[in-house]
Short mmCIF file of C-alpha atoms in Angstrom, two decimals:
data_model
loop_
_atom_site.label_atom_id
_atom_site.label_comp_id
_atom_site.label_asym_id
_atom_site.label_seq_id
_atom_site.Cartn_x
_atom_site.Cartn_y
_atom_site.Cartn_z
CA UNK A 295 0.92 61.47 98.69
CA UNK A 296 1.37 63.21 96.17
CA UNK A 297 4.13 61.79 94.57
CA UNK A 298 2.55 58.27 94.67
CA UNK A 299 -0.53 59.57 93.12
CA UNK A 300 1.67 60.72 90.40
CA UNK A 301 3.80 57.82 90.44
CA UNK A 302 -0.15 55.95 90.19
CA UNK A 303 -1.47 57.58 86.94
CA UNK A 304 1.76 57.38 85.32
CA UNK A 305 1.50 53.80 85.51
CA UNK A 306 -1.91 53.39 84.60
CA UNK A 307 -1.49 55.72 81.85
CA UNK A 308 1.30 53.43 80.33
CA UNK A 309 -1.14 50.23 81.33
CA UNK A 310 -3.52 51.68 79.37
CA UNK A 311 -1.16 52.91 76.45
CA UNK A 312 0.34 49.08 76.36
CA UNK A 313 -3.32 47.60 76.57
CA UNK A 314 -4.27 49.92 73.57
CA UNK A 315 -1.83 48.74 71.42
CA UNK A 316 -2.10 45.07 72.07
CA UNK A 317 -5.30 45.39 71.23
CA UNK A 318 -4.58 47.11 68.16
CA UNK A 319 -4.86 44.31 65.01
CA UNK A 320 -1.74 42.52 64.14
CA UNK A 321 -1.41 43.51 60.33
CA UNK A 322 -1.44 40.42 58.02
CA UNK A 323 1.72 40.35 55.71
CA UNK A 324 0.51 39.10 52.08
CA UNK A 325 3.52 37.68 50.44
CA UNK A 326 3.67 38.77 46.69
CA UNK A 327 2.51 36.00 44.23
CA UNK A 328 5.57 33.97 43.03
CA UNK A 329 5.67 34.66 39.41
CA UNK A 330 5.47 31.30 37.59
CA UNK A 331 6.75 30.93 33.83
CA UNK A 332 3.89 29.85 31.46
CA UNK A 333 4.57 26.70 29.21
CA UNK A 334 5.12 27.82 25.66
CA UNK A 335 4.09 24.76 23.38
CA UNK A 336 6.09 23.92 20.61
CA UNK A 337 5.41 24.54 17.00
CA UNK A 338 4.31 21.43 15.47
CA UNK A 339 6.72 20.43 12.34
CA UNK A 340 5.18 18.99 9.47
CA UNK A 341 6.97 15.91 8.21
CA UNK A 342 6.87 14.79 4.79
CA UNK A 343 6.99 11.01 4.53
CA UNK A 344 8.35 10.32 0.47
CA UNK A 345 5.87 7.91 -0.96
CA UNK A 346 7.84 4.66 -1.74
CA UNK A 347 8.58 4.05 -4.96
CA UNK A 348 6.88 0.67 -6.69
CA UNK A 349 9.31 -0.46 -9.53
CA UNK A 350 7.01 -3.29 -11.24
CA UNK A 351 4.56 -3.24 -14.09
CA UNK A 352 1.36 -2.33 -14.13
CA UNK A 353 -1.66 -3.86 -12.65
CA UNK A 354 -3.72 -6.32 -14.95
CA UNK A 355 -7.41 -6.91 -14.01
CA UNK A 356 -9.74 -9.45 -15.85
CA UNK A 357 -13.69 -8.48 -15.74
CA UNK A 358 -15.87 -10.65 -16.42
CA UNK A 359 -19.99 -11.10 -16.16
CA UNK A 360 -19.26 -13.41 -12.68
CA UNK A 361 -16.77 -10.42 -11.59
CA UNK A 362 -13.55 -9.33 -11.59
CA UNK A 363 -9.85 -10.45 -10.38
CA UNK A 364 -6.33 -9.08 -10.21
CA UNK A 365 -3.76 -11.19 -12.14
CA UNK A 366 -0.44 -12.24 -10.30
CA UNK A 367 2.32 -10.23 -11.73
CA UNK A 368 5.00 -12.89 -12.72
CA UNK A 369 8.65 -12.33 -14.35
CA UNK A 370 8.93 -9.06 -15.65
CA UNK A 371 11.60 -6.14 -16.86
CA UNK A 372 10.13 -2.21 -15.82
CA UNK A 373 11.74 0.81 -16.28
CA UNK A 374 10.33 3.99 -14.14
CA UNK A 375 9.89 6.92 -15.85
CA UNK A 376 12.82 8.58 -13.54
CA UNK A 377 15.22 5.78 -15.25
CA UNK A 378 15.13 3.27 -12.58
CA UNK A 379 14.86 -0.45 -14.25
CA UNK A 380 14.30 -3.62 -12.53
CA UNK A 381 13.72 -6.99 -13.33
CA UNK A 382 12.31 -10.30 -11.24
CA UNK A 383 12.27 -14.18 -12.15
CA UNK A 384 9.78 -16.95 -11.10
CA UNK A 385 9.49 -20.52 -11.45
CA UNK A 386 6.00 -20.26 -10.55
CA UNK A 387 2.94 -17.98 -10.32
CA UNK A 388 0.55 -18.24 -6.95
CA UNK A 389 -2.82 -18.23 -7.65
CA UNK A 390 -4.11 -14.60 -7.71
CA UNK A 391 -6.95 -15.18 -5.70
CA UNK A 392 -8.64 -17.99 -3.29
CA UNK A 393 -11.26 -19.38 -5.62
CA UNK A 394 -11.18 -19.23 -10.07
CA UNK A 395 -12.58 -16.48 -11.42
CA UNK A 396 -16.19 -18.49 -13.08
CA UNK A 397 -16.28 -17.81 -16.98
CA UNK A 398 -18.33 -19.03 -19.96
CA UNK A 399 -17.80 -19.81 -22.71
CA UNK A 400 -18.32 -17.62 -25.51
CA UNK A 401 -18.13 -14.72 -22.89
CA UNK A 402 -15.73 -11.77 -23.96
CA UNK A 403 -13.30 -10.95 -21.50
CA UNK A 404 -11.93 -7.60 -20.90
CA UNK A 405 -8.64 -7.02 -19.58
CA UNK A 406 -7.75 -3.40 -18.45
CA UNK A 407 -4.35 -2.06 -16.81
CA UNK A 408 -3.74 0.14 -14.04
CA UNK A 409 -1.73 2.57 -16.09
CA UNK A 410 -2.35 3.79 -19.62
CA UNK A 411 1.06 2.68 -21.00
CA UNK A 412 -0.24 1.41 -24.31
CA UNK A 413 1.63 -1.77 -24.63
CA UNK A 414 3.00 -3.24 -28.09
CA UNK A 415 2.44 -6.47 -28.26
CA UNK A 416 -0.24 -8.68 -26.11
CA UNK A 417 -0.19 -12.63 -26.27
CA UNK A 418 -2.20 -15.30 -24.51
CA UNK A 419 -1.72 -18.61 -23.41
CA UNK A 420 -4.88 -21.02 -21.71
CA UNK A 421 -2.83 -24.08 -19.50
CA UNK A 422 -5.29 -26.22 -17.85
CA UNK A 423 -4.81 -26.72 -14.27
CA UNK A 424 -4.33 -30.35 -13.92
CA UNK A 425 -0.57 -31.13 -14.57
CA UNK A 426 0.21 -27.54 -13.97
CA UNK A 427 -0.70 -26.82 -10.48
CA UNK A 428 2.24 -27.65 -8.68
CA UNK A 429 4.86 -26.33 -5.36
CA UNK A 430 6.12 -23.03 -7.23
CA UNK A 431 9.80 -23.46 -5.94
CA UNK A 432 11.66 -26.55 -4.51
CA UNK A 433 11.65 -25.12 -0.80
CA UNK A 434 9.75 -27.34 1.18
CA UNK A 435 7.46 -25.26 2.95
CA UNK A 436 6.15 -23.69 -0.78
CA UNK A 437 2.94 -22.99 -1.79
CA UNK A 438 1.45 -24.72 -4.57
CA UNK A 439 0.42 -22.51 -8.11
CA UNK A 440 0.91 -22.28 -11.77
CA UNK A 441 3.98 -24.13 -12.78
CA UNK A 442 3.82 -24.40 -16.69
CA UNK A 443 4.29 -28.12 -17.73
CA UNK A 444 2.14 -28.77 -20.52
CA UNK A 445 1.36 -27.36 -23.84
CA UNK A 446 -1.31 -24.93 -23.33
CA UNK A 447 -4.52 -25.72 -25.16
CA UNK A 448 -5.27 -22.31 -26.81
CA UNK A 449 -2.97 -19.48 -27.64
CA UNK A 450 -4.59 -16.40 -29.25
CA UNK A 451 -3.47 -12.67 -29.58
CA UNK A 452 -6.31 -10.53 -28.08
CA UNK A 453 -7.95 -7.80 -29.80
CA UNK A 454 -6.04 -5.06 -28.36
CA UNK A 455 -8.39 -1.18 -27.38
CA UNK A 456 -5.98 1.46 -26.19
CA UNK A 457 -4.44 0.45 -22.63
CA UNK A 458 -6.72 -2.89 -22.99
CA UNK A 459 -7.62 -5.59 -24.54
CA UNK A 460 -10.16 -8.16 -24.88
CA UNK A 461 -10.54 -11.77 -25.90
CA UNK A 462 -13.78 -14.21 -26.12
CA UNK A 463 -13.42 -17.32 -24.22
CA UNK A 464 -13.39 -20.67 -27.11
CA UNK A 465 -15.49 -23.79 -26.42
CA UNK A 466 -13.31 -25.57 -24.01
CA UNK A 467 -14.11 -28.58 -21.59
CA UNK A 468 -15.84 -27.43 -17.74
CA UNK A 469 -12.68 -27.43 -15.26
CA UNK A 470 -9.96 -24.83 -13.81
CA UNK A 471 -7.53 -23.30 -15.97
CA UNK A 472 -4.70 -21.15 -15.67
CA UNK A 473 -4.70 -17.86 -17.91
CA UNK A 474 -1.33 -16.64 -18.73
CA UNK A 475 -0.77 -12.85 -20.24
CA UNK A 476 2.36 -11.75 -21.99
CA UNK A 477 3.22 -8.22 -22.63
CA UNK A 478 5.49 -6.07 -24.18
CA UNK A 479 5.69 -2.46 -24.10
CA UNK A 480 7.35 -0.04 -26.73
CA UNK A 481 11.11 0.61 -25.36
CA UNK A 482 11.30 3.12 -22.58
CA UNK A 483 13.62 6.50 -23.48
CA UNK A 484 15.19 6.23 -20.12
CA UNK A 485 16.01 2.29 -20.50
CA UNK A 486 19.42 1.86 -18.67
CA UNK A 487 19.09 -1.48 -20.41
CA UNK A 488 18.87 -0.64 -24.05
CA UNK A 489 19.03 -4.19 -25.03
CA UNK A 490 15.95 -5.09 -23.26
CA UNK A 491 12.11 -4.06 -23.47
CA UNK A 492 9.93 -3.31 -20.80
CA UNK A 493 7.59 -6.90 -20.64
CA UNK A 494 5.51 -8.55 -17.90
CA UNK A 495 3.85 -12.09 -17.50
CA UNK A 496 0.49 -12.40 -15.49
CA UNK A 497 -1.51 -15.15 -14.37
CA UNK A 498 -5.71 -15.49 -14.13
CA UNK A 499 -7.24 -18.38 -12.67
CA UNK A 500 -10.16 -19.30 -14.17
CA UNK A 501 -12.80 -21.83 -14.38
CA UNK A 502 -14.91 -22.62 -17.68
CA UNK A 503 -18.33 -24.10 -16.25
#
C-alpha cells in the first residue's frame, strides 16, 4: 500500500508539475524590424539653356499721336558683334500689322530702334497702296503686301536724333500708304564681308485721314 501511495503522489506531483508549466505563458517572439534603405533624392542639376542668337537688324518702331507699330524688317545685310554676318532677300514686305497705323497730316513722326547702333544714313520712301499691294511671291497660296510697283509719291531724308529719327507727314490725299525705311549703318569692324555695309529696309503701313 505503500508503494502505490508512492507510486500515487509521484504521479500527481508530475500532473501537477506538467499542468504548471502549460499554464505558464507561451513567450511571444518579436522578430527584429527589417531594416529598410531610405531613398536618397538626387541633386537637382541646373541646366543652362544658351539664349539663341537673332542675326537681323534692329527693331524699327513708328509712334505716332493714334499709337504705335513695329515695321516689317525687309532685305537686309547684319553683322553680330561676335562676327557673324547674314543677309536675307524679299520680293515683298507683309503688312506689319492687321489694320494702318492712322496719321495726319502735318503730324511729326518719330521713329526709334531697338538698339542704339547710330546708323549713317536714313532715307524714306511714301508708295501708296493701290498698285502696290499685291501676292508678295509667285507661290500660290501667298499672302498679299507691299510689292513696290510705282514711283513713290514723296521721298525725304528724315531729320536724324541719335539712334532715331523723325519726319513730319506732307499734305497728301486721305487713303493707305505704304512707308518704306532705308538704312545704313557705319561698317562693322568684324564685317566678314568687307565689301558690304550693314543696311536694312522696313515697311509701315499707314493711313493719312
Amino acid at each position: 500500500m505503500r508503494i502505490r501511495k508512492g507510486i500515487v503522489l509521484l504521479l500527481l506531483s508530475t500532473s501537477a508539475l506538467i499542468a504548471c508549466r502549460s499554464a505558464a505563458p507561451t513567450p511571444t517572439v518579436v522578430p527584429s524590424p527589417t531594416s529598410v534603405p531610405t531613398a536618397v533624392a538626387p541633386t537637382p542639376t541646373l541646366v543652362r539653356t544658351p539664349a539663341p542668337v537673332v542675326l537681323k537688324p534692329p527693331d524699327l518702331v513708328l509712334k505716332v499721336a493714334s499709337g504705335e507699330q513695329q515695321a516689317t524688317i525687309g532685305p537686309f545685310f547684319w553683322v553680330l558683334d561676335s562676327g557673324f554676318a547674314g543677309e536675307t532677300t524679299a520680293p515683298g514686305l507683309v503688312p506689319p500689322s492687321e489694320q494702318p497705323l492712322a496719321v495726319r497730316p502735318g503730324e511729326t513722326l518719330s521713329f526709334a530702334f531697338s538698339e542704339d547702333r547710330i546708323p549713317e544714313k536714313v532715307s524714306l520712301a511714301v508708295y501708296p497702296q493701290e498698285g502696290n499691294f499685291e501676292p508678295i511671291s509667285p507661290a500660290p497660296d501667298a499672302p498679299k503686301g507691299f510689292v513696290a510697283k510705282t514711283d513713290p509719291v514723296v521721298t525725304a531724308d528724315p531729320e536724324r536724333s541719335g539712334a532715331g529719327f523723325q519726319w513730319t507727314m506732307p499734305e497728301l490725299s486721305p487713303g493707305a500708304y505704304f512707308l518704306r525705311v532705308e538704312v545704313e549703318w557705319p561698317q562693322h569692324p568684324k564685317n566678314p564681308r568687307p565689301d558690304k555695309v550693314p543696311r536694312a529696309v522696313y515697311a509701315f503701313w499707314i493711313r493719312v485721314s
